[in-house]
């Protein structure tokens, strides 16, 4: 069994959806589960619908939703010759589900409504792709992942209940075997990013969560591999938009990828790695624009020679905390600070303690920063410095630091034997 995940960019037009069929042609003997994201920028568009609804602006919410509807109907119409009506019927039931809700008044939390509305994106995209593939004789079974992925009710950031999910998954497969006269279906198509609670309320796992769903499926199915299809050649050692000479890394180990994600590289959702590593399932990152390219393989093997890996994170804030009575910053104030991080759910990107001060580099999340600053000001004098850039270089050398940091003014710098970090203007 193989697990494939196709991201939003791989299904954002009729041509791209057709391209998926071409890729699947190379795997015509494999059994597989295919996880597909919402098309293109649909998730962002649905977020706007949820916001308008929650602001009690039902008219605007319905208008915005109408655009999403039309885009999907147009795509389905241009894609499908035979199955259009069937597909339209299925799409309509998802539309109705959302529209019912949009005609109500918000009485529950924003996060709850967010999940009910935003989750539609993946249901629509998988529905269209599944009908298309069936139409061209790539026979597949569409599964509603909400019948499989069971979560708690922490809307927008739900956690998976692995035991129930595992049972539901084998049940779903058994049922399909029965329905298909005892023959195992070769291809299942389902959604990433979404799940459901005990009460059958839809949840989401956090933005970009589809990679994680794919890893969960790979783990529970003991898949031979997971392949994530992206619009880039594979994992690069730097963002090619920022560095023209960014190079492909052919082979990486799980640990390095976790480190990269931790420092802010937008490679793969960090939660994706553990379910794969636990079962030693290799992860391939391949380019859907040219499936013949080798891409990157990520596995448990030790890799000797890695190039320097550069992660640039903009929009950073440096919080200077200074002890109010010039007493040393001992364990107690640090415990207080770390408790605040966990309470506010904010993660320091870099932290340095001195005798009577602490410097913390954080992402610029307005509300969280404000809360942190207010609470920290009970024991510290607090100052903020904004619009900074955090540069991280793994496997660094002198030349690369010189080249990347160069003339920038460095406010804070740290290095270990393999990681160099500088917070700069
Ligand atoms: N569609 C969701 C998002 O854009 C989940 C995903 O694509 O991974 O965040
Ligand atoms: Mg995506």
PDB file of C-alpha atoms and ligand atoms in Angstrom, residues 5 8 37 208, ligand 2:
ATOM      1  CA  UNK A   5      -0.830  13.382  -0.894  1.00  0.00           C
ATOM      2  CA  UNK A   8      -3.903  22.492  -3.236  1.00  0.00           C
ATOM      3  CA  UNK A  37      -6.167  19.181  -0.259  1.00  0.00           C
ATOM      4  CA  UNK A 208      -1.490  22.740   6.176  1.00  0.00           C
TER       5      UNK A 208
HETATM    6 MG1  LIG B   2      -1.751  23.086   1.084  1.00  0.00          MG
END
